[in-house]
XYZ file of C-alpha atoms in Angstrom:
452
model
C -154.603 -117.424 -100.331
C -151.036 -118.352 -101.316
C -148.008 -116.582 -99.879
C -145.363 -115.309 -102.303
C -141.722 -116.075 -101.665
C -141.107 -112.366 -101.009
C -143.690 -112.257 -98.209
C -142.741 -115.284 -96.139
C -142.912 -114.658 -92.368
C -139.628 -114.270 -90.494
C -138.417 -117.363 -88.674
C -138.080 -117.055 -84.929
C -134.603 -118.487 -84.440
C -135.054 -118.674 -80.683
C -137.874 -121.171 -81.182
C -135.946 -123.543 -83.432
C -135.148 -126.030 -80.693
C -138.772 -126.374 -79.635
C -139.926 -126.822 -83.210
C -137.080 -129.252 -83.858
C -138.022 -131.444 -80.904
C -141.599 -131.671 -82.147
C -140.800 -132.523 -85.764
C -137.350 -134.100 -86.257
C -135.641 -137.402 -85.398
C -131.846 -136.870 -85.462
C -129.291 -139.567 -86.340
C -127.193 -141.238 -83.618
C -129.068 -139.179 -81.009
C -131.326 -140.503 -78.215
C -134.757 -138.896 -78.467
C -134.382 -137.808 -74.848
C -131.341 -135.721 -75.854
C -133.105 -133.697 -78.540
C -132.986 -130.643 -76.265
C -129.184 -130.602 -76.726
C -129.399 -129.876 -80.451
C -127.644 -126.589 -81.352
C -129.488 -124.322 -83.843
C -127.312 -122.920 -86.647
C -127.997 -119.972 -88.912
C -125.188 -120.681 -91.355
C -121.523 -121.541 -91.760
C -118.472 -120.027 -93.429
C -114.943 -121.347 -93.768
C -114.074 -123.452 -90.739
C -116.865 -122.017 -88.594
C -120.462 -122.967 -87.852
C -122.612 -119.950 -86.931
C -124.935 -120.502 -83.995
C -128.329 -118.836 -83.665
C -127.111 -117.175 -80.460
C -124.301 -115.427 -82.336
C -121.395 -117.665 -81.282
C -119.128 -119.387 -83.798
C -117.974 -123.016 -83.555
C -114.631 -124.095 -85.034
C -115.346 -127.259 -87.041
C -112.476 -129.651 -86.307
C -114.007 -132.771 -87.886
C -114.982 -131.528 -91.330
C -118.662 -131.837 -90.410
C -118.807 -135.644 -90.214
C -115.670 -136.057 -92.337
C -117.107 -134.541 -95.523
C -115.987 -130.917 -95.672
C -112.685 -130.408 -97.469
C -112.644 -126.754 -98.494
C -114.620 -124.958 -95.816
C -118.314 -124.295 -95.413
C -120.282 -122.249 -97.959
C -117.396 -122.350 -100.386
C -118.184 -119.687 -102.957
C -116.495 -121.435 -105.884
C -118.487 -124.652 -105.378
C -121.702 -122.735 -104.668
C -121.436 -120.727 -107.882
C -120.884 -123.872 -109.969
C -123.978 -125.462 -108.409
C -126.047 -122.318 -109.052
C -125.017 -122.258 -112.720
C -125.910 -125.918 -113.161
C -129.274 -125.509 -111.387
C -130.322 -123.109 -114.136
C -129.313 -125.607 -116.845
C -130.168 -129.174 -115.778
C -131.011 -129.988 -112.166
C -131.851 -133.684 -112.589
C -132.575 -136.408 -115.122
C -133.026 -140.167 -114.935
C -129.571 -141.670 -115.546
C -130.891 -144.867 -117.122
C -130.853 -143.992 -120.819
C -129.485 -140.450 -120.506
C -126.170 -138.811 -119.668
C -124.835 -135.293 -119.152
C -121.542 -133.422 -119.219
C -120.977 -133.076 -115.446
C -121.215 -136.858 -114.945
C -118.964 -137.670 -117.902
C -116.363 -135.095 -116.918
C -116.346 -136.240 -113.296
C -115.939 -139.881 -114.278
C -113.008 -139.057 -116.554
C -111.341 -136.939 -113.880
C -111.755 -139.592 -111.203
C -110.263 -142.235 -113.494
C -107.277 -139.928 -114.035
C -106.453 -139.847 -110.305
C -107.583 -143.305 -109.152
C -105.166 -146.260 -109.488
C -104.389 -147.095 -113.127
C -106.191 -150.432 -112.873
C -109.556 -148.723 -112.298
C -111.486 -148.128 -115.532
C -115.198 -147.546 -114.874
C -117.311 -145.335 -112.584
C -120.721 -146.307 -111.191
C -122.680 -143.524 -109.481
C -124.923 -143.707 -106.418
C -125.851 -141.311 -103.630
C -123.916 -142.006 -100.400
C -121.181 -144.048 -98.745
C -123.329 -146.923 -97.505
C -124.768 -147.383 -100.971
C -121.322 -147.185 -102.550
C -120.188 -150.145 -100.434
C -123.442 -152.026 -101.098
C -122.847 -151.555 -104.811
C -119.273 -152.801 -104.450
C -120.382 -156.009 -102.737
C -123.190 -156.590 -105.234
C -120.739 -156.095 -108.113
C -118.404 -158.673 -106.567
C -121.043 -161.310 -105.832
C -122.665 -160.968 -109.254
C -119.230 -161.101 -110.881
C -119.006 -164.734 -109.759
C -122.708 -165.453 -110.303
C -122.538 -164.316 -113.937
C -119.755 -166.852 -114.516
C -121.635 -169.699 -112.847
C -119.056 -169.882 -110.060
C -120.249 -170.373 -106.481
C -118.271 -168.053 -104.240
C -120.488 -166.769 -101.440
C -118.154 -165.957 -98.561
C -116.780 -162.506 -97.818
C -113.950 -161.453 -95.488
C -114.029 -158.259 -93.414
C -112.130 -156.812 -90.465
C -113.363 -156.874 -86.904
C -114.249 -153.324 -85.875
C -115.207 -152.377 -89.424
C -117.819 -149.805 -90.339
C -119.082 -149.673 -93.918
C -122.450 -147.982 -93.435
C -125.901 -148.508 -91.983
C -127.781 -150.289 -94.752
C -128.212 -154.052 -94.320
C -125.372 -155.232 -96.548
C -123.045 -152.614 -95.095
C -124.076 -153.597 -91.559
C -123.400 -157.253 -92.363
C -119.721 -156.597 -93.105
C -119.374 -154.200 -90.169
C -118.680 -154.815 -86.495
C -121.522 -156.675 -84.783
C -122.120 -154.429 -81.796
C -124.756 -152.482 -79.883
C -125.603 -150.424 -82.959
C -126.561 -153.513 -84.974
C -127.944 -155.867 -82.280
C -131.639 -155.511 -83.304
C -130.732 -156.502 -86.855
C -128.365 -159.447 -86.274
C -130.942 -162.079 -87.318
C -131.225 -160.398 -90.712
C -127.535 -159.934 -91.561
C -125.671 -162.350 -93.827
C -122.714 -164.383 -92.604
C -119.257 -162.855 -92.844
C -115.764 -164.165 -92.084
C -114.293 -161.615 -89.691
C -110.565 -161.442 -89.016
C -108.809 -159.181 -86.467
C -107.725 -155.753 -87.651
C -103.888 -155.642 -87.866
C -103.660 -152.499 -85.776
C -100.375 -150.647 -85.389
C -98.854 -151.096 -81.909
C -99.979 -148.646 -79.272
C -97.355 -146.132 -78.201
C -96.954 -147.288 -74.638
C -98.787 -150.547 -74.124
C -97.880 -153.098 -76.804
C -94.819 -155.338 -76.881
C -93.455 -155.237 -80.444
C -92.596 -158.943 -80.506
C -96.107 -159.860 -79.381
C -97.534 -157.413 -81.915
C -95.571 -159.069 -84.740
C -96.849 -162.478 -83.624
C -100.458 -161.225 -83.694
C -100.022 -159.875 -87.210
C -98.571 -163.188 -88.373
C -101.609 -164.965 -86.948
C -103.913 -162.608 -88.841
C -102.094 -163.367 -92.088
C -102.349 -167.126 -91.438
C -106.063 -166.841 -90.655
C -106.672 -164.845 -93.831
C -104.730 -167.336 -95.939
C -106.631 -170.303 -94.459
C -109.931 -168.683 -95.453
C -108.600 -167.837 -98.916
C -107.469 -171.430 -99.512
C -111.059 -172.657 -99.236
C -111.745 -171.303 -102.710
C -115.155 -170.073 -101.548
C -114.319 -166.409 -100.816
C -115.831 -163.936 -103.266
C -114.443 -160.707 -101.847
C -112.436 -158.973 -99.136
C -113.784 -155.581 -98.022
C -111.634 -153.261 -95.945
C -111.049 -149.681 -94.840
C -107.499 -148.975 -96.050
C -105.097 -147.782 -93.325
C -107.738 -146.246 -91.014
C -110.807 -147.755 -89.382
C -112.747 -144.548 -88.794
C -115.711 -145.402 -86.593
C -113.711 -147.976 -84.640
C -111.841 -145.092 -83.038
C -109.428 -144.147 -85.831
C -107.519 -147.422 -85.503
C -104.656 -147.524 -87.991
C -102.605 -150.184 -89.748
C -99.523 -150.108 -91.946
C -99.503 -150.341 -95.756
C -97.086 -153.277 -95.413
C -99.470 -155.585 -93.551
C -102.352 -154.579 -95.811
C -100.207 -155.374 -98.855
C -99.613 -158.869 -97.476
C -103.335 -159.513 -97.188
C -104.071 -158.027 -100.615
C -101.334 -160.179 -102.125
C -102.922 -163.327 -100.708
C -106.330 -162.212 -101.971
C -104.963 -161.723 -105.482
C -103.245 -165.120 -105.354
C -106.571 -166.823 -104.640
C -108.658 -164.682 -107.032
C -110.540 -162.841 -104.299
C -111.932 -159.463 -105.332
C -110.641 -156.656 -103.101
C -113.045 -153.844 -102.172
C -111.462 -150.717 -100.689
C -113.923 -148.601 -98.718
C -112.365 -145.162 -99.218
C -115.522 -143.280 -98.246
C -113.659 -141.609 -95.369
C -110.012 -141.981 -96.430
C -110.385 -140.642 -99.977
C -109.478 -137.196 -101.317
C -106.338 -136.438 -99.347
C -107.168 -137.441 -95.783
C -104.246 -139.881 -95.525
C -101.698 -137.532 -97.095
C -102.192 -139.019 -100.574
C -105.242 -138.617 -102.792
C -106.393 -142.097 -101.781
C -105.286 -144.424 -98.992
C -104.829 -147.145 -101.627
C -102.023 -145.027 -103.083
C -99.930 -146.008 -100.040
C -100.165 -149.706 -101.028
C -98.356 -151.440 -103.870
C -101.242 -153.816 -104.534
C -104.405 -152.057 -105.669
C -108.055 -152.987 -105.079
C -110.439 -154.246 -107.748
C -113.252 -152.018 -106.485
C -113.058 -148.638 -104.723
C -115.964 -146.982 -102.881
C -116.077 -143.199 -102.539
C -118.363 -140.562 -101.010
C -118.077 -137.981 -98.158
C -115.358 -135.600 -99.443
C -116.280 -136.359 -103.066
C -118.355 -133.179 -103.366
C -116.379 -131.193 -100.803
C -119.211 -131.796 -98.350
C -121.879 -129.873 -100.253
C -124.218 -132.490 -101.766
C -124.752 -136.268 -101.488
C -122.946 -138.401 -104.062
C -121.455 -141.880 -104.077
C -119.097 -143.639 -106.483
C -118.136 -147.271 -106.889
C -115.191 -147.610 -109.273
C -113.966 -150.913 -110.682
C -111.485 -152.590 -113.013
C -112.035 -154.010 -116.512
C -111.922 -157.499 -115.041
C -114.828 -156.806 -112.697
C -116.909 -155.610 -115.662
C -116.003 -158.513 -117.948
C -118.757 -160.979 -116.897
C -121.344 -158.227 -117.401
C -120.394 -157.652 -121.053
C -123.016 -159.944 -122.568
C -126.298 -159.757 -124.456
C -127.871 -161.882 -121.738
C -130.229 -159.391 -120.075
C -130.241 -161.414 -116.860
C -126.535 -160.658 -116.380
C -127.134 -156.893 -116.303
C -126.164 -155.093 -113.106
C -129.633 -154.154 -111.886
C -128.879 -151.407 -109.414
C -129.867 -147.781 -109.449
C -131.052 -144.804 -107.477
C -133.424 -141.949 -108.290
C -130.592 -139.429 -107.877
C -127.847 -141.450 -109.594
C -125.308 -139.016 -111.104
C -127.395 -136.004 -110.102
C -126.010 -133.106 -112.199
C -125.828 -130.724 -109.234
C -123.845 -133.238 -107.192
C -121.537 -134.012 -110.105
C -120.859 -130.315 -110.657
C -120.097 -129.911 -106.953
C -117.664 -132.838 -107.153
C -115.922 -131.355 -110.194
C -115.581 -128.020 -108.409
C -114.228 -129.762 -105.320
C -111.661 -131.567 -107.480
C -110.613 -128.220 -108.989
C -109.814 -127.002 -105.483
C -108.343 -130.280 -104.195
C -105.876 -130.673 -107.058
C -104.655 -127.077 -106.855
C -101.117 -126.444 -105.655
C -102.359 -124.402 -102.717
C -104.600 -127.203 -101.433
C -101.924 -129.870 -101.790
C -99.512 -127.624 -99.907
C -102.142 -127.100 -97.198
C -102.510 -130.867 -96.728
C -98.760 -131.180 -96.204
C -98.795 -128.219 -93.803
C -101.607 -129.690 -91.679
C -99.954 -133.108 -91.580
C -96.648 -131.596 -90.433
C -98.401 -129.457 -87.848
C -100.222 -132.490 -86.435
C -96.946 -134.408 -86.270
C -95.316 -131.625 -84.262
C -98.223 -131.467 -81.844
C -98.280 -135.255 -81.502
C -94.605 -135.265 -80.510
C -95.231 -132.453 -78.046
C -98.183 -134.135 -76.355
C -97.330 -137.852 -76.690
C -95.911 -138.267 -73.165
C -98.805 -136.533 -71.435
C -100.061 -138.745 -68.569
C -103.686 -138.387 -69.698
C -102.939 -139.989 -73.079
C -103.017 -143.749 -73.557
C -102.090 -143.635 -77.233
C -101.676 -141.157 -80.060
C -101.766 -142.057 -83.740
C -101.651 -140.246 -87.040
C -102.060 -140.935 -90.733
C -101.947 -137.889 -92.989
C -104.181 -135.150 -91.613
C -106.057 -137.572 -89.336
C -104.803 -137.256 -85.762
C -106.334 -139.363 -82.969
C -105.730 -139.211 -79.226
C -106.842 -142.082 -77.020
C -107.588 -140.710 -73.560
C -106.585 -142.753 -70.513
C -109.626 -143.636 -68.385
C -110.634 -146.228 -65.805
C -112.721 -148.057 -68.405
C -111.583 -149.777 -71.587
C -111.418 -147.908 -74.875
C -114.882 -148.018 -76.425
C -117.438 -145.896 -78.281
C -119.517 -146.070 -75.109
C -116.723 -145.041 -72.759
C -118.262 -142.847 -70.061
C -116.088 -139.801 -70.847
C -117.518 -139.369 -74.341
C -120.276 -136.932 -73.397
C -118.097 -134.868 -71.073
C -115.420 -134.542 -73.764
C -117.968 -133.460 -76.374
C -119.584 -130.966 -73.995
C -116.216 -129.532 -72.937
C -115.161 -128.678 -76.469
C -118.581 -127.392 -77.501
C -118.573 -125.062 -74.487
C -115.275 -123.755 -75.833
C -116.775 -123.289 -79.309
C -115.035 -126.264 -80.911
C -116.752 -129.146 -82.688
C -115.021 -132.394 -81.761
C -117.213 -135.492 -81.741
C -115.298 -138.100 -79.700
C -115.744 -141.816 -80.263
C -115.860 -142.804 -76.632
C -112.503 -141.837 -75.153
C -110.911 -141.179 -78.565
C -110.814 -137.614 -79.839
C -109.595 -136.889 -83.336
C -108.944 -134.041 -85.750
C -110.018 -134.105 -89.404
C -110.230 -130.450 -90.309
C -111.060 -128.720 -93.598
C -107.934 -128.064 -95.642
C -108.401 -124.283 -95.419
C -107.759 -124.222 -91.672
C -105.037 -121.748 -90.688
C -102.023 -122.348 -88.475
C -103.569 -120.022 -85.902
C -106.793 -122.045 -85.846
C -104.814 -125.267 -85.486
C -103.043 -123.806 -82.488
C -106.418 -122.979 -80.927
C -107.399 -126.639 -81.277
C -104.091 -127.930 -79.899
C -104.168 -125.568 -76.936
C -107.720 -126.495 -75.982
C -106.915 -130.195 -76.227
C -103.904 -129.690 -73.970
C -106.009 -127.639 -71.549
C -108.475 -130.513 -71.323
C -105.738 -133.091 -70.733
C -104.253 -130.952 -67.962
C -107.639 -130.624 -66.281
C -108.129 -134.373 -66.424
C -104.822 -134.946 -64.615
C -105.600 -132.246 -62.039
C -108.989 -133.826 -61.285
C -107.627 -137.321 -60.684
């Protein structure tokens, strides 16, 4: 006998963890740690609601996606309206208003050189699409350019193409035999506050430019893929627009397609709508996801210039861009993205971004000389603190778990990358909530010094 939706049994929230351990495999989580998973009953604003009644202040935008707070009523209502109209349709041969409107709106705010939107479903796929566009761009013209340049320490996703252009490390070791060859150059990181000699730093950057130019001169490089200004998963390492402009200028000189992975940096995180807005020279391809829908539904975008499309404009069927996804331009996701843009482009949201950036800057100045800090860096609303430890800075630094546990015990979600903690809050966070975060960070740093 079937059970109606009105007569479903109540869920025993206290048993969630046991049921979870039996049925679910969580990302980036050892199976032996599944008992640490925290059951949630919901979320609102900047807070995650635990099954035990406690609330957790989300300081990382729930894996860098949430711009406007959890369970945003404006976005939710738009999704509900669309769900009653058109929830999904194959996007090969059909179109719909939410996708068209979103594409037009994105083109209005992306760099002027960008002219076409290609939809997918997540950040990894968006970067895969960008690389495939670039390689086929040359293939369609009968030109052999098969090399690609990327930064050491890069992260562009977990699919095989994205892994290939990312840092070869413990996360990717089992797959190294299957990844394609990439020309990696050092990331031109800004000097650390206390540890880097500026003259030596300038010399290192000059060497990076020379190395990049030597690769470009070969005439074999198809594309350069990069995270503009901030390498997120590498520990929020940051570089200046000036050095990135130099590299982009060389790429343009040698007809190398430039692919900006703005999956994390897009939609206001760097203080401008896109990190590429800080640079004079613009990319040929831009990859977007994460904050695109305000953190509500999966959606990816790969945007490109007229020039990138040119070799595809032909009646030769074999030169078609054969890429797609079952949920390409899903109407619900597109509606969520349009609603998120409504909020993002409002005066109040833009003022909030400025307020958060200024608040972070004040806190950074206050805390910069603390003996427990090795380095502190900021771009826009992204603030990162590198904690001084006996081991080198690394994702696997031994303090990672203790830092995570400390903040979670104090009802704050901070997910450190090794000994680097960072803030990337929703834009609706209040000054009072920011002060709670700052104070708890300072409390931790003081405890670390006391325990030495």
